[in-house]
Tab-separated table of C-alpha atoms and ligand atoms in Angstrom:
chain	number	residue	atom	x	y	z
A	65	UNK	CA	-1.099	-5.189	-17.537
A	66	UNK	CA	-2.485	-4.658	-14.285
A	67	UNK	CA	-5.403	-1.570	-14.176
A	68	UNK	CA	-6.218	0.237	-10.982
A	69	UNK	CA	-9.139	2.928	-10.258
A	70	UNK	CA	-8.675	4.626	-7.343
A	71	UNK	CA	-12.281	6.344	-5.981
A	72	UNK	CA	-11.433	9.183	-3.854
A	73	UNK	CA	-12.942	12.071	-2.688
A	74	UNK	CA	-9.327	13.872	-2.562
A	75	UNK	CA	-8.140	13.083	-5.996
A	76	UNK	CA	-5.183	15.605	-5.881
A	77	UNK	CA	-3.752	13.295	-3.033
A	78	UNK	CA	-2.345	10.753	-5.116
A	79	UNK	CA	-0.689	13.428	-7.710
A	80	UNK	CA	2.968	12.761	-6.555
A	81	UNK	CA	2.917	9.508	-5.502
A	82	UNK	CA	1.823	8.666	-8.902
A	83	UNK	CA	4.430	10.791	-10.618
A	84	UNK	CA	7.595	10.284	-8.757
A	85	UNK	CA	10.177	7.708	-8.135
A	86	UNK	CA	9.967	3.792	-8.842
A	87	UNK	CA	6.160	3.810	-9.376
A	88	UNK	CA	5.937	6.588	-11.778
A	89	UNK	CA	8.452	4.730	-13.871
A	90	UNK	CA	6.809	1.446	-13.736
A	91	UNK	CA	3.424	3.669	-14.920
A	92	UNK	CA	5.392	4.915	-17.511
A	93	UNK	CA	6.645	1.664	-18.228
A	94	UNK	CA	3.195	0.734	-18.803
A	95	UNK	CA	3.655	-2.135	-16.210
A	96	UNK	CA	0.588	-0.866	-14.483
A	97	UNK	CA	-2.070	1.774	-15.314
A	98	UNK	CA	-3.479	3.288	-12.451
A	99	UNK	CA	-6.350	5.925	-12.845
A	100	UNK	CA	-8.378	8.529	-9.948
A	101	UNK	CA	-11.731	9.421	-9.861
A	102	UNK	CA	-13.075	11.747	-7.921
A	103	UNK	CA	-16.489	10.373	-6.267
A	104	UNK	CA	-18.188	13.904	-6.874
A	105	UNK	CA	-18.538	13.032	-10.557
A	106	UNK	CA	-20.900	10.530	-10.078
A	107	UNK	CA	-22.814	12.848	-7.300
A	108	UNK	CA	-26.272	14.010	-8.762
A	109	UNK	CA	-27.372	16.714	-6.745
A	110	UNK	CA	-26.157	20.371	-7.230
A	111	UNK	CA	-23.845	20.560	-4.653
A	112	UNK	CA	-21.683	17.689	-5.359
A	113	UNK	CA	-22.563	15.786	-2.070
A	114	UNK	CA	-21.462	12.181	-1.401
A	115	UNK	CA	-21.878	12.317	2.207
A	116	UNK	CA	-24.566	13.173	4.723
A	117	UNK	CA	-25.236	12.205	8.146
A	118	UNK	CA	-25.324	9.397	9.795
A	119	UNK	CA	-28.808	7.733	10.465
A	120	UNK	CA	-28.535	6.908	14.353
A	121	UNK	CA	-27.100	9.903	15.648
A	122	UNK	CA	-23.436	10.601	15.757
A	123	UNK	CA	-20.495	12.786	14.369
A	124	UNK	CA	-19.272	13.353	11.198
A	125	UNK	CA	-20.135	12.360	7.698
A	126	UNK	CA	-21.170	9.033	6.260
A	127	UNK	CA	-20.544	8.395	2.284
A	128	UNK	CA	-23.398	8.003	0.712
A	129	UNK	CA	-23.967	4.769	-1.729
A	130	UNK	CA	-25.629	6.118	-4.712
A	131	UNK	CA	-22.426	7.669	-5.976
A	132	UNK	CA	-20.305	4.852	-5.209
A	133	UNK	CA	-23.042	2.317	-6.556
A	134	UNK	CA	-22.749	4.443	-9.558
A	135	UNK	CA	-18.973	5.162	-9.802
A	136	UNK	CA	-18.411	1.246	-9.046
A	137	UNK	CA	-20.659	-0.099	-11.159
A	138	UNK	CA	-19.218	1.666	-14.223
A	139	UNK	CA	-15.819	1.372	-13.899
A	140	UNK	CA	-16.286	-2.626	-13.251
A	141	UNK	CA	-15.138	-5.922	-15.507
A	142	UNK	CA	-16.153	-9.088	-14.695
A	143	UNK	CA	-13.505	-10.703	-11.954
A	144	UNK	CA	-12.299	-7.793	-10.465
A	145	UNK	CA	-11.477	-7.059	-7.046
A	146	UNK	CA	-12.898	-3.981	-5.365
A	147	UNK	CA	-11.167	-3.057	-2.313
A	148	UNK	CA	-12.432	-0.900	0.177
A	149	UNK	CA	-9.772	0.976	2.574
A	150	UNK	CA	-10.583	1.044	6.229
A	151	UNK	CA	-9.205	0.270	10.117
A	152	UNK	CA	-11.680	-2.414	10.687
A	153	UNK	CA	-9.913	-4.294	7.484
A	154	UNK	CA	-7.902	-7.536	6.864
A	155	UNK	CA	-4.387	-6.079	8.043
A	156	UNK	CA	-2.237	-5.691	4.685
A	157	UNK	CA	0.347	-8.517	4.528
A	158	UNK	CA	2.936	-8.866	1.851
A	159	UNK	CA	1.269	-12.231	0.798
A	160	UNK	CA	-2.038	-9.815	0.001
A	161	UNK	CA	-0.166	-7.380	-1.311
A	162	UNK	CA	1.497	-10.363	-3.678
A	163	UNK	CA	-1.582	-11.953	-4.387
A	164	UNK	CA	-3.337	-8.327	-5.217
A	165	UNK	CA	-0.620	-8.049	-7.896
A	166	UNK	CA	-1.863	-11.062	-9.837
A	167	UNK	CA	-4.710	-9.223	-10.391
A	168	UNK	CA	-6.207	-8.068	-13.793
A	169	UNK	CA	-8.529	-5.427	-12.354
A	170	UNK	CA	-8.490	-3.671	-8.796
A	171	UNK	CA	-10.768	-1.192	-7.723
A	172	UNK	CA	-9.696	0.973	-4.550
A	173	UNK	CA	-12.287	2.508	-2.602
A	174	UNK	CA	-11.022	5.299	-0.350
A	175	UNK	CA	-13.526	6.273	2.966
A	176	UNK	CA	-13.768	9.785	4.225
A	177	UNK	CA	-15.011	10.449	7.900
A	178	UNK	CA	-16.410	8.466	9.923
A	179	UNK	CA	-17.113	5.981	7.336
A	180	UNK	CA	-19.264	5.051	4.659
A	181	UNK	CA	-22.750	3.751	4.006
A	182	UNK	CA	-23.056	-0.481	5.261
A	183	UNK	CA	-25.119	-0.920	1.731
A	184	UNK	CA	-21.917	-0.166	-0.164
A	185	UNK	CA	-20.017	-2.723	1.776
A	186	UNK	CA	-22.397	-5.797	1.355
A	187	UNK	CA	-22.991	-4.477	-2.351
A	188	UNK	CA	-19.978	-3.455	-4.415
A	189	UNK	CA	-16.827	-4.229	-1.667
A	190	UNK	CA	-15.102	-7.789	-2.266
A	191	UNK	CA	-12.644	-6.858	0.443
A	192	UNK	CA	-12.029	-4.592	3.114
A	193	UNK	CA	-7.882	-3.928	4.083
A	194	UNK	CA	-6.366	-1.824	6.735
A	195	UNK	CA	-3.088	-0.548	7.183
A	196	UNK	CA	-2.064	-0.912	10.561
A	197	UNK	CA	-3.855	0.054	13.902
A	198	UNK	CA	-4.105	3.760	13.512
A	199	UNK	CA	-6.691	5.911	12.314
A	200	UNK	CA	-6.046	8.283	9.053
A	201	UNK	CA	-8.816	10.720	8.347
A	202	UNK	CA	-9.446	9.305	4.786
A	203	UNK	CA	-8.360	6.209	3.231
A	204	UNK	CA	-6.499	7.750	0.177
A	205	UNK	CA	-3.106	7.404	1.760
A	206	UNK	CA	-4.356	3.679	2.508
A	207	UNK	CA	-4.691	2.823	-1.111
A	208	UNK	CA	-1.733	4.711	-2.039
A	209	UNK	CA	-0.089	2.354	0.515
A	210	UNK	CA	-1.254	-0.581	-0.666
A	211	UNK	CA	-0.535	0.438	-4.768
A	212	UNK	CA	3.009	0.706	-3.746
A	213	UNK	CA	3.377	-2.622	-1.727
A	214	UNK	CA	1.929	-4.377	-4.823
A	215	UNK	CA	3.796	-2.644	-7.532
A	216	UNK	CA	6.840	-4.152	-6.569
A	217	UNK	CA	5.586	-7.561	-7.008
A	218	UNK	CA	5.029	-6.871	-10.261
A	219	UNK	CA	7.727	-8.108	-12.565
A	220	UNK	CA	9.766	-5.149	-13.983
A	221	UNK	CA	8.820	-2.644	-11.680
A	222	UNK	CA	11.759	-3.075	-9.699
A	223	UNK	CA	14.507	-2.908	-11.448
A	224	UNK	CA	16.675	-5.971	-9.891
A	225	UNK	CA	14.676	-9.219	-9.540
A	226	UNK	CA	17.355	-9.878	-6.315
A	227	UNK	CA	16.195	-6.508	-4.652
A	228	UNK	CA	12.778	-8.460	-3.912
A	229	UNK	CA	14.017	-11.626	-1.838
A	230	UNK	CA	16.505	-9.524	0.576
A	231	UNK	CA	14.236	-7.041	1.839
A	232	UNK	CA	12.597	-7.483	5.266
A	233	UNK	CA	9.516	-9.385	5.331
A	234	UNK	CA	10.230	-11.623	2.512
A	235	UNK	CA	12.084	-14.220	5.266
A	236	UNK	CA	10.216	-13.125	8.440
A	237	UNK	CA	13.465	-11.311	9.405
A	238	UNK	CA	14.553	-7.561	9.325
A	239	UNK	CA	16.925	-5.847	7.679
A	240	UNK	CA	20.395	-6.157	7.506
A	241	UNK	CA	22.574	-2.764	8.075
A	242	UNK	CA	24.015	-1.027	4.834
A	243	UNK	CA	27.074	1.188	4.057
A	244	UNK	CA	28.610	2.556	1.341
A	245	UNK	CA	31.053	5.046	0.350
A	246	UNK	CA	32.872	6.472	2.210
A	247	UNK	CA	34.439	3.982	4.189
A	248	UNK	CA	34.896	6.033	7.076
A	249	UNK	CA	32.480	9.192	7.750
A	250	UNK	CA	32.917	11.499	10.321
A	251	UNK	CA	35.451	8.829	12.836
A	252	UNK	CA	32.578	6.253	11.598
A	253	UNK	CA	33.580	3.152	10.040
A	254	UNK	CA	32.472	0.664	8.137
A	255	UNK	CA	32.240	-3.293	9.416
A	256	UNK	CA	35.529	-4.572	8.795
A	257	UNK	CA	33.844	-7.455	7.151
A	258	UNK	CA	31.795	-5.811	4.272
A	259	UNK	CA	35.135	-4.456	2.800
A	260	UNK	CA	36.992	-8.480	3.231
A	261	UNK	CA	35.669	-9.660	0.000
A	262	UNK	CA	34.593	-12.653	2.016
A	263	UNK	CA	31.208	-13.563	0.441
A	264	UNK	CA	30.502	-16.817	2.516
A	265	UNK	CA	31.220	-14.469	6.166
A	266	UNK	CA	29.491	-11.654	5.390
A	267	UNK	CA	26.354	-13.279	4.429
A	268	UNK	CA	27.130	-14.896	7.903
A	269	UNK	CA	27.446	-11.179	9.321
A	270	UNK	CA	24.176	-10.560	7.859
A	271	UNK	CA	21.947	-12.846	8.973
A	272	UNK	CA	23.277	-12.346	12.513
A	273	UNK	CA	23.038	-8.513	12.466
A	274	UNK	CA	19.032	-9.740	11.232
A	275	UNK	CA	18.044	-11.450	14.115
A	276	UNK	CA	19.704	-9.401	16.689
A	277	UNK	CA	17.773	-6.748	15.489
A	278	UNK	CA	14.473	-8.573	14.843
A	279	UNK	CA	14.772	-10.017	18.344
A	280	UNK	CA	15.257	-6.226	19.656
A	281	UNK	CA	12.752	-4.357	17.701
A	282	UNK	CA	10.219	-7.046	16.469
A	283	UNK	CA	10.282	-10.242	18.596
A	284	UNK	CA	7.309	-11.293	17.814
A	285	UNK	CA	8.590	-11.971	14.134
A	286	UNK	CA	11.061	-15.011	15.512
A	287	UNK	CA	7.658	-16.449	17.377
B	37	6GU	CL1	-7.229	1.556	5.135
B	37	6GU	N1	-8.132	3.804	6.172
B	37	6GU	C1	-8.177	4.721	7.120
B	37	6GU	N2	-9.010	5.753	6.985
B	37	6GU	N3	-7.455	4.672	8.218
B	37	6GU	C2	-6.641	3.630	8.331
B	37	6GU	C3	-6.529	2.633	7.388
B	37	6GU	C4	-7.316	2.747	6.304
B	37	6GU	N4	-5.637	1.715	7.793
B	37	6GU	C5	-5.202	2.156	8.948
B	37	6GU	N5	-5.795	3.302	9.296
């Protein structure tokens, strides 16, 4: 089974997402374990600090590495990965996302501010992934990001094996549009073809409707 800690210094974050919908099952299911820590535990003053300023000059807060050296270096087993969540990152793929969910051991590192302490990076950080070119004011969204793209690589956690190899991504193309009941809503209808039975012409149907709209919204897919 595949074990993720999760070092954040918003703990509470991750409550719901861990609880709810296809992921909580696949916890429950004991198809993954996934624990949070909050950083502060392994903080040694009195007031619970784990940042400070930065050296340099500049604003906001900089994690400091004796809390993360210590947090890190306890929750550790040989051949784990510890991932540290930031803009500057490899951009997530699903092929990292696949390959995290291989994994025996991943550690997820969640920033705060404007960042964290170099020392930490060259010490305890095996890899460093973003989420996109935008800026979130912590990184515990990030890993809760990244959790969910890997759980459903991992067998079970979906419930329909198929499910996996349609979805966008998996073939470079995007989505397909889907209906269901009823088959017409409010003067809307439904594709003639997806109620014709005809398996060979709607699969047809599909893959056109995917590259019209991969060439509209995401040419640079079809490249
Ligand atoms: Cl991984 N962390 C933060 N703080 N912001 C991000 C991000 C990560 N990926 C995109 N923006």
């Amino acid at each position: 089974m595949l074990r993720i800690d999760v070092l954040t210094l918003f703990p509470r974050m991750l409550d719901g997402f861990l609880a709810e919908s296809i992921l909580g099952k696949g916890i429950a299911a004991q198809h993954l374990a996934v624990s949070v820590h909050d950083l502060r535990a392994w903080s040694t003053d009195k007031h619970r600090t784990a940042d400070d300023r930065p050296f340099g000059g500049g604003a906001g807060m900089v994690l400091k590495p004796e809390p993360v050296f210590a947090a890190i270096e306890q929750l550790q087993s040989p051949g784990c990965c510890r991932i540290y969540l930031t803009p500057d990152g490899t951009p997530l793929s699903p092929t990292l996302a696949h390959d995290f969910s291989k994994q025996q051991h991943l550690i997820f590192l969640s920033g705060h501010y404007e960042g964290i302490d170099q020392r930490i990076r060259d010490g305890v950080i095996d890899q460093e992934v973003s989420i996109g070119d935008y800026v979130l004011t912590n990184g515990t969204l990030a890993a809760a990001v990244v959790i969910d793209a890997l759980a459903r690589f991992i067998p079970g956690v979906l419930g329909e094996e198929k499910s996996l190899t349609h979805e966008s991504f998996t073939n470079k193309l995007l989505d397909f549009p889907q209906y269901t009941r009823p088959a017409e809503f409010r003067g809307m209808s439904v594709p003639e073809i997806l109620l014709s039975g005809n398996h060979a012409e709607i699969e047809k149907w599909r893959h056109a409707r995917q590259v019209e709209k991969t060439r509209l919204v995401r040419p640079d897919l079809l490249k």
